mmCIF file of N, CA and C in Angstrom:
data_model
loop_
_atom_site.group_PDB
_atom_site.id
_atom_site.type_symbol
_atom_site.label_atom_id
_atom_site.label_comp_id
_atom_site.label_asym_id
_atom_site.label_seq_id
_atom_site.Cartn_x
_atom_site.Cartn_y
_atom_site.Cartn_z
ATOM 1 N N ASP S 263 97.364 55.493 75.580
ATOM 2 C CA ASP S 263 98.064 58.152 75.696
ATOM 3 C C ASP S 263 98.289 58.071 76.947
ATOM 4 N N GLY S 264 99.245 59.079 76.801
ATOM 5 C CA GLY S 264 99.527 59.888 78.046
ATOM 6 C C GLY S 264 98.530 61.102 78.335
ATOM 7 N N THR S 265 98.543 61.792 79.403
ATOM 8 C CA THR S 265 97.662 62.767 80.129
ATOM 9 C C THR S 265 98.113 63.957 79.742
ATOM 10 N N VAL S 266 96.825 65.268 79.138
ATOM 11 C CA VAL S 266 97.230 66.177 78.996
ATOM 12 C C VAL S 266 97.492 66.427 77.781
ATOM 13 N N ALA S 267 97.183 65.549 76.680
ATOM 14 C CA ALA S 267 98.656 66.335 75.099
ATOM 15 C C ALA S 267 97.524 67.894 75.320
ATOM 16 N N SER S 268 98.434 68.561 75.070
ATOM 17 C CA SER S 268 98.176 69.758 74.394
ATOM 18 C C SER S 268 98.707 70.530 73.906
ATOM 19 N N HIS S 269 97.699 70.903 73.104
ATOM 20 C CA HIS S 269 98.176 72.005 71.600
ATOM 21 C C HIS S 269 98.227 73.192 71.894
ATOM 22 N N PRO S 270 99.033 74.402 71.934
ATOM 23 C CA PRO S 270 99.030 75.830 72.049
ATOM 24 C C PRO S 270 98.271 76.567 71.320
ATOM 25 N N VAL S 271 97.478 77.256 71.264
ATOM 26 C CA VAL S 271 97.436 78.069 69.847
ATOM 27 C C VAL S 271 97.806 79.214 69.796
ATOM 28 N N GLU S 272 98.127 79.941 68.654
ATOM 29 C CA GLU S 272 98.332 80.739 68.445
ATOM 30 C C GLU S 272 98.890 82.070 69.524
ATOM 31 N N GLY S 273 99.929 82.495 69.900
ATOM 32 C CA GLY S 273 100.169 83.087 71.597
ATOM 33 C C GLY S 273 99.498 82.859 72.231
ATOM 34 N N GLN S 274 99.756 81.509 72.571
ATOM 35 C CA GLN S 274 99.311 80.946 73.643
ATOM 36 C C GLN S 274 100.928 79.914 73.837
ATOM 37 N N THR S 275 101.548 79.679 75.260
ATOM 38 C CA THR S 275 102.302 79.298 75.974
ATOM 39 C C THR S 275 102.389 77.527 75.890
ATOM 40 N N GLN S 276 103.041 77.094 76.307
ATOM 41 C CA GLN S 276 102.729 75.247 76.324
ATOM 42 C C GLN S 276 102.859 74.681 77.682
ATOM 43 N N LEU S 277 103.500 76.119 78.744
ATOM 44 C CA LEU S 277 102.573 76.279 79.664
ATOM 45 C C LEU S 277 100.701 76.416 80.262
ATOM 46 N N GLU S 278 100.857 77.432 79.184
ATOM 47 C CA GLU S 278 99.456 78.041 79.384
ATOM 48 C C GLU S 278 98.335 76.625 79.100
ATOM 49 N N ALA S 279 98.791 76.374 77.631
ATOM 50 C CA ALA S 279 98.299 75.163 77.151
ATOM 51 C C ALA S 279 98.007 73.889 77.998
ATOM 52 N N THR S 280 99.038 73.577 78.711
ATOM 53 C CA THR S 280 99.033 72.628 80.171
ATOM 54 C C THR S 280 98.212 72.913 81.259
ATOM 55 N N ARG S 281 98.429 73.504 81.563
ATOM 56 C CA ARG S 281 97.052 74.477 82.947
ATOM 57 C C ARG S 281 95.280 74.091 82.378
ATOM 58 N N GLU S 282 94.986 74.706 81.423
ATOM 59 C CA GLU S 282 93.811 74.418 80.453
ATOM 60 C C GLU S 282 94.222 72.999 79.955
ATOM 61 N N ARG S 283 94.719 72.677 79.817
ATOM 62 C CA ARG S 283 94.758 70.654 79.420
ATOM 63 C C ARG S 283 94.494 68.995 81.085
ATOM 64 N N LEU S 284 94.876 70.016 81.766
ATOM 65 C CA LEU S 284 94.376 69.449 83.304
ATOM 66 C C LEU S 284 93.788 69.200 83.679
ATOM 67 N N GLU S 285 93.408 71.130 84.006
ATOM 68 C CA GLU S 285 91.886 70.891 84.531
ATOM 69 C C GLU S 285 90.718 69.942 83.705
ATOM 70 N N GLU S 286 90.972 70.741 82.398
ATOM 71 C CA GLU S 286 89.710 69.589 81.463
ATOM 72 C C GLU S 286 89.668 68.192 81.257
ATOM 73 N N GLU S 287 90.763 67.696 81.209
ATOM 74 C CA GLU S 287 91.263 66.556 81.408
ATOM 75 C C GLU S 287 90.873 65.986 82.931
ATOM 76 N N LEU S 288 91.136 66.619 84.087
ATOM 77 C CA LEU S 288 91.820 65.475 84.421
ATOM 78 C C LEU S 288 91.537 66.356 86.315
ATOM 79 N N GLY S 289 90.753 67.615 85.709
ATOM 80 C CA GLY S 289 90.310 67.959 86.849
ATOM 81 C C GLY S 289 91.297 69.035 88.173
ATOM 82 N N VAL S 290 92.705 69.104 87.634
ATOM 83 C CA VAL S 290 92.852 69.486 88.581
ATOM 84 C C VAL S 290 92.830 70.975 88.401
ATOM 85 N N THR S 291 93.138 71.086 88.922
ATOM 86 C CA THR S 291 93.286 72.991 88.888
ATOM 87 C C THR S 291 94.699 73.870 89.734
ATOM 88 N N PRO S 292 94.897 75.069 89.036
ATOM 89 C CA PRO S 292 96.194 75.237 89.836
ATOM 90 C C PRO S 292 97.256 75.201 91.315
ATOM 91 N N ASP S 293 96.353 75.253 92.456
ATOM 92 C CA ASP S 293 96.604 75.549 93.163
ATOM 93 C C ASP S 293 96.566 73.820 93.688
ATOM 94 N N GLN S 294 96.074 72.481 93.009
ATOM 95 C CA GLN S 294 97.061 71.300 93.176
ATOM 96 C C GLN S 294 97.760 70.701 93.089
ATOM 97 N N TYR S 295 98.540 72.750 92.098
ATOM 98 C CA TYR S 295 100.312 71.378 92.376
ATOM 99 C C TYR S 295 101.296 72.476 91.734
ATOM 100 N N SER S 296 102.511 72.571 91.979
ATOM 101 C CA SER S 296 102.934 73.558 92.009
ATOM 102 C C SER S 296 104.422 73.182 90.891
ATOM 103 N N ASP S 297 105.164 74.090 90.622
ATOM 104 C CA ASP S 297 106.550 73.427 89.465
ATOM 105 C C ASP S 297 106.249 73.093 88.749
ATOM 106 N N LEU S 298 105.253 73.498 88.186
ATOM 107 C CA LEU S 298 104.979 73.242 86.445
ATOM 108 C C LEU S 298 105.863 73.885 85.469
ATOM 109 N N ARG S 299 106.504 72.607 84.760
ATOM 110 C CA ARG S 299 107.835 73.082 83.807
ATOM 111 C C ARG S 299 107.862 72.473 83.250
ATOM 112 N N VAL S 300 108.615 73.164 81.698
ATOM 113 C CA VAL S 300 108.815 71.798 80.341
ATOM 114 C C VAL S 300 110.570 71.425 80.943
ATOM 115 N N THR S 301 110.148 70.025 81.109
ATOM 116 C CA THR S 301 111.122 69.039 81.027
ATOM 117 C C THR S 301 112.204 68.453 79.826
ATOM 118 N N ASP S 302 111.454 68.288 78.458
ATOM 119 C CA ASP S 302 112.219 68.284 77.722
ATOM 120 C C ASP S 302 111.289 68.050 75.936
ATOM 121 N N LYS S 303 111.628 67.851 75.157
ATOM 122 C CA LYS S 303 111.307 68.420 73.489
ATOM 123 C C LYS S 303 111.180 67.636 72.917
ATOM 124 N N PHE S 304 111.042 66.526 72.316
ATOM 125 C CA PHE S 304 111.330 66.107 71.262
ATOM 126 C C PHE S 304 110.352 65.955 70.428
ATOM 127 N N GLU S 305 110.859 64.952 68.758
ATOM 128 C CA GLU S 305 110.134 64.927 67.562
ATOM 129 C C GLU S 305 110.058 63.591 67.621
ATOM 130 N N TYR S 306 108.967 63.123 66.347
ATOM 131 C CA TYR S 306 108.852 61.913 66.718
ATOM 132 C C TYR S 306 107.716 61.884 65.706
ATOM 133 N N LYS S 307 107.973 60.070 64.545
ATOM 134 C CA LYS S 307 107.393 60.570 63.377
ATOM 135 C C LYS S 307 106.972 59.085 63.124
ATOM 136 N N ARG S 308 105.835 58.313 63.508
ATOM 137 C CA ARG S 308 104.826 57.200 63.531
ATOM 138 C C ARG S 308 103.863 56.450 63.240
ATOM 139 N N TYR S 309 104.620 55.538 61.813
ATOM 140 C CA TYR S 309 103.102 55.213 61.366
ATOM 141 C C TYR S 309 101.951 54.196 62.744
ATOM 142 N N TYR S 310 100.888 53.840 62.905
ATOM 143 C CA TYR S 310 100.247 53.821 64.006
ATOM 144 C C TYR S 310 98.746 52.852 63.231
ATOM 145 N N LEU S 311 99.364 51.235 62.954
ATOM 146 C CA LEU S 311 97.997 50.645 62.908
ATOM 147 C C LEU S 311 97.808 50.737 61.436
ATOM 148 N N ASP S 312 96.719 50.917 60.898
ATOM 149 C CA ASP S 312 95.832 51.545 59.422
ATOM 150 C C ASP S 312 95.436 53.159 59.891
ATOM 151 N N ALA S 313 95.713 53.610 60.552
ATOM 152 C CA ALA S 313 95.752 55.366 61.172
ATOM 153 C C ALA S 313 95.942 56.001 60.371
ATOM 154 N N GLY S 314 96.877 55.830 59.402
ATOM 155 C CA GLY S 314 97.983 57.203 59.322
ATOM 156 C C GLY S 314 99.302 57.155 60.554
ATOM 157 N N LEU S 315 99.742 57.872 59.657
ATOM 158 C CA LEU S 315 101.141 58.792 60.043
ATOM 159 C C LEU S 315 100.702 59.918 61.261
ATOM 160 N N GLU S 316 101.593 59.835 62.746
ATOM 161 C CA GLU S 316 101.744 60.569 63.438
ATOM 162 C C GLU S 316 103.065 61.787 63.055
ATOM 163 N N TRP S 317 102.835 62.736 62.916
ATOM 164 C CA TRP S 317 104.366 63.070 63.459
ATOM 165 C C TRP S 317 104.794 64.964 63.926
ATOM 166 N N GLU S 318 104.958 64.770 65.353
ATOM 167 C CA GLU S 318 105.116 66.035 65.890
ATOM 168 C C GLU S 318 106.030 66.464 66.503
ATOM 169 N N VAL S 319 106.230 67.263 66.805
ATOM 170 C CA VAL S 319 106.700 68.078 67.818
ATOM 171 C C VAL S 319 105.988 68.335 69.518
ATOM 172 N N CYS S 320 106.594 67.162 70.779
ATOM 173 C CA CYS S 320 106.569 67.332 71.774
ATOM 174 C C CYS S 320 106.607 67.654 72.533
ATOM 175 N N SER S 321 106.388 68.245 73.836
ATOM 176 C CA SER S 321 106.680 69.033 74.904
ATOM 177 C C SER S 321 106.563 67.933 75.828
ATOM 178 N N VAL S 322 107.569 67.723 77.135
ATOM 179 C CA VAL S 322 107.392 67.018 77.905
ATOM 180 C C VAL S 322 107.057 68.262 79.648
ATOM 181 N N LEU S 323 106.568 67.737 80.099
ATOM 182 C CA LEU S 323 106.534 68.529 81.383
ATOM 183 C C LEU S 323 106.235 67.651 82.651
ATOM 184 N N GLN S 324 106.457 68.570 83.586
ATOM 185 C CA GLN S 324 106.257 67.789 85.234
ATOM 186 C C GLN S 324 105.888 68.829 85.495
ATOM 187 N N CYS S 325 105.243 68.690 86.903
ATOM 188 C CA CYS S 325 105.194 69.011 88.163
ATOM 189 C C CYS S 325 104.890 68.207 89.235
ATOM 190 N N THR S 326 104.989 69.308 90.674
ATOM 191 C CA THR S 326 104.512 68.627 91.556
ATOM 192 C C THR S 326 103.215 68.620 91.810
ATOM 193 N N LEU S 327 102.351 67.167 92.175
ATOM 194 C CA LEU S 327 101.131 67.577 92.715
ATOM 195 C C LEU S 327 100.963 67.165 93.670
ATOM 196 N N ASP S 328 100.234 68.333 94.683
ATOM 197 C CA ASP S 328 100.458 68.312 95.742
ATOM 198 C C ASP S 328 99.231 67.411 96.343
ATOM 199 N N ASP S 329 98.135 68.236 95.702
ATOM 200 C CA ASP S 329 96.912 67.295 95.968
ATOM 201 C C ASP S 329 96.258 66.734 95.366
ATOM 202 N N VAL S 330 96.188 64.624 95.079
ATOM 203 C CA VAL S 330 96.215 64.185 94.251
ATOM 204 C C VAL S 330 94.625 63.905 93.854
ATOM 205 N N SER S 331 93.663 64.682 94.514
ATOM 206 C CA SER S 331 92.103 63.807 93.818
ATOM 207 C C SER S 331 91.825 64.503 92.021
ATOM 208 N N LEU S 332 91.838 63.580 91.912
ATOM 209 C CA LEU S 332 90.956 64.657 90.477
ATOM 210 C C LEU S 332 89.600 63.607 90.078
ATOM 211 N N ASP S 333 89.574 65.237 89.288
ATOM 212 C CA ASP S 333 87.779 64.706 89.161
ATOM 213 C C ASP S 333 88.113 64.332 87.328
ATOM 214 N N PRO S 334 88.527 63.075 86.902
ATOM 215 C CA PRO S 334 88.432 63.176 85.426
ATOM 216 C C PRO S 334 87.373 63.392 84.407
ATOM 217 N N ASP S 335 87.957 64.172 83.359
ATOM 218 C CA ASP S 335 86.401 64.236 82.136
ATOM 219 C C ASP S 335 86.331 62.522 81.473
ATOM 220 N N GLU S 336 85.191 62.008 81.829
ATOM 221 C CA GLU S 336 84.647 60.736 81.390
ATOM 222 C C GLU S 336 84.717 60.773 79.438
ATOM 223 N N GLU S 337 84.760 61.476 78.916
ATOM 224 C CA GLU S 337 84.809 61.942 77.677
ATOM 225 C C GLU S 337 86.071 62.050 77.263
ATOM 226 N N GLU S 338 87.053 62.393 78.151
ATOM 227 C CA GLU S 338 88.584 62.283 77.555
ATOM 228 C C GLU S 338 89.549 61.394 78.634
ATOM 229 N N VAL S 339 89.157 60.788 79.395
ATOM 230 C CA VAL S 339 89.764 59.998 80.216
ATOM 231 C C VAL S 339 88.961 58.203 80.362
ATOM 232 N N ALA S 340 89.712 57.626 79.588
ATOM 233 C CA ALA S 340 88.905 56.029 79.892
ATOM 234 C C ALA S 340 89.955 55.522 81.453
ATOM 235 N N GLY S 341 89.947 56.226 81.509
ATOM 236 C CA GLY S 341 90.799 55.237 82.799
ATOM 237 C C GLY S 341 92.057 55.963 83.819
ATOM 238 N N VAL S 342 92.918 55.655 84.935
ATOM 239 C CA VAL S 342 93.922 55.875 85.431
ATOM 240 C C VAL S 342 94.535 55.014 86.094
ATOM 241 N N LEU S 343 95.945 55.330 85.875
ATOM 242 C CA LEU S 343 96.783 54.062 86.783
ATOM 243 C C LEU S 343 98.359 55.310 87.259
ATOM 244 N N TRP S 344 98.483 55.081 88.545
ATOM 245 C CA TRP S 344 99.589 55.254 89.086
ATOM 246 C C TRP S 344 100.268 54.501 89.239
ATOM 247 N N ALA S 345 101.392 55.026 88.314
ATOM 248 C CA ALA S 345 102.879 54.227 88.677
ATOM 249 C C ALA S 345 103.871 54.832 88.442
ATOM 250 N N PRO S 346 105.169 54.860 89.587
ATOM 251 C CA PRO S 346 105.848 55.460 89.428
ATOM 252 C C PRO S 346 106.608 55.344 88.273
ATOM 253 N N TYR S 347 107.600 57.039 87.587
ATOM 254 C CA TYR S 347 108.060 56.379 86.126
ATOM 255 C C TYR S 347 109.198 55.369 86.444
ATOM 256 N N GLU S 348 109.884 55.268 87.233
ATOM 257 C CA GLU S 348 110.731 54.719 86.947
ATOM 258 C C GLU S 348 110.684 52.629 87.146
ATOM 259 N N ARG S 349 109.634 52.831 87.520
ATOM 260 C CA ARG S 349 108.980 51.440 87.285
ATOM 261 C C ARG S 349 108.136 51.153 86.149
ATOM 262 N N LEU S 350 107.858 52.301 85.665
ATOM 263 C CA LEU S 350 107.392 51.969 84.276
ATOM 264 C C LEU S 350 108.206 51.861 83.028
ATOM 265 N N TYR S 351 109.116 52.483 83.235
ATOM 266 C CA TYR S 351 110.437 52.993 82.625
ATOM 267 C C TYR S 351 111.535 51.459 82.940
ATOM 268 N N GLU S 352 111.885 50.763 83.363
ATOM 269 C CA GLU S 352 112.477 49.871 83.225
ATOM 270 C C GLU S 352 111.333 48.263 83.557
ATOM 271 N N ASN S 353 110.664 48.553 83.555
ATOM 272 C CA ASN S 353 109.520 47.427 83.489
ATOM 273 C C ASN S 353 108.812 47.231 82.601
ATOM 274 N N GLN S 354 109.156 47.415 81.321
ATOM 275 C CA GLN S 354 107.776 48.076 80.342
ATOM 276 C C GLN S 354 107.105 46.985 79.761
ATOM 277 N N ARG S 355 107.250 45.903 79.675
ATOM 278 C CA ARG S 355 106.980 44.378 79.667
ATOM 279 C C ARG S 355 105.638 44.750 80.571
ATOM 280 N N TRP S 356 105.802 44.503 81.419
ATOM 281 C CA TRP S 356 104.159 44.667 82.786
ATOM 282 C C TRP S 356 103.154 45.329 81.762
ATOM 283 N N TYR S 357 103.701 46.295 81.069
ATOM 284 C CA TYR S 357 102.192 47.071 80.238
ATOM 285 C C TYR S 357 102.155 47.449 79.487
ATOM 286 N N ARG S 358 102.932 45.980 78.708
ATOM 287 C CA ARG S 358 102.129 45.699 77.570
ATOM 288 C C ARG S 358 101.045 45.491 77.182
ATOM 289 N N GLN S 359 100.232 45.134 77.995
ATOM 290 C CA GLN S 359 98.966 44.579 77.991
ATOM 291 C C GLN S 359 97.787 46.071 78.367
ATOM 292 N N LEU S 360 98.745 47.101 77.918
ATOM 293 C CA LEU S 360 97.912 48.259 77.861
ATOM 294 C C LEU S 360 97.778 48.899 77.189
ATOM 295 N N ARG S 361 98.647 48.235 75.697
ATOM 296 C CA ARG S 361 98.468 48.957 74.404
ATOM 297 C C ARG S 361 98.579 50.145 74.586
ATOM 298 N N LEU S 362 99.454 51.145 74.762
ATOM 299 C CA LEU S 362 99.772 52.329 74.809
ATOM 300 C C LEU S 362 100.370 52.434 73.578
ATOM 301 N N CYS S 363 99.966 53.579 72.980
ATOM 302 C CA CYS S 363 100.361 54.114 71.738
ATOM 303 C C CYS S 363 101.729 54.327 71.558
ATOM 304 N N PRO S 364 102.017 53.527 70.042
ATOM 305 C CA PRO S 364 103.783 53.881 70.441
ATOM 306 C C PRO S 364 103.749 55.613 70.412
ATOM 307 N N TRP S 365 103.441 56.749 70.864
ATOM 308 C CA TRP S 365 104.596 57.908 70.820
ATOM 309 C C TRP S 365 104.590 58.082 72.309
ATOM 310 N N PHE S 366 103.536 57.279 73.403
ATOM 311 C CA PHE S 366 104.080 56.607 74.250
ATOM 312 C C PHE S 366 105.103 56.833 75.444
ATOM 313 N N GLU S 367 105.841 55.238 74.707
ATOM 314 C CA GLU S 367 106.880 55.210 74.920
ATOM 315 C C GLU S 367 107.936 55.217 74.378
ATOM 316 N N ILE S 368 107.795 56.570 73.553
ATOM 317 C CA ILE S 368 108.972 57.333 72.931
ATOM 318 C C ILE S 368 109.817 58.090 74.429
#
């Protein structure tokens, strides 16, 4: 799956929810990044194995990570892979063995 899957609660903005999840999942605090912003929003509907249906509206956010030191929560994050977006996008078959979830590929 992708990182920092935030679900804003009533009255919370997407940016606030994302800041929370960055710290909870990766141990990344606001002093480590700048320029956090929403870059896209999309809706998807996918059936996944025998687990059922995912049907969500998702926001895509981007920031500049000035300090790349991470302290991932082991209960949230099974592993970390740094990959340039362009390389991941242009060479998806290289990453197939990771068995990424279908919504990550969107």
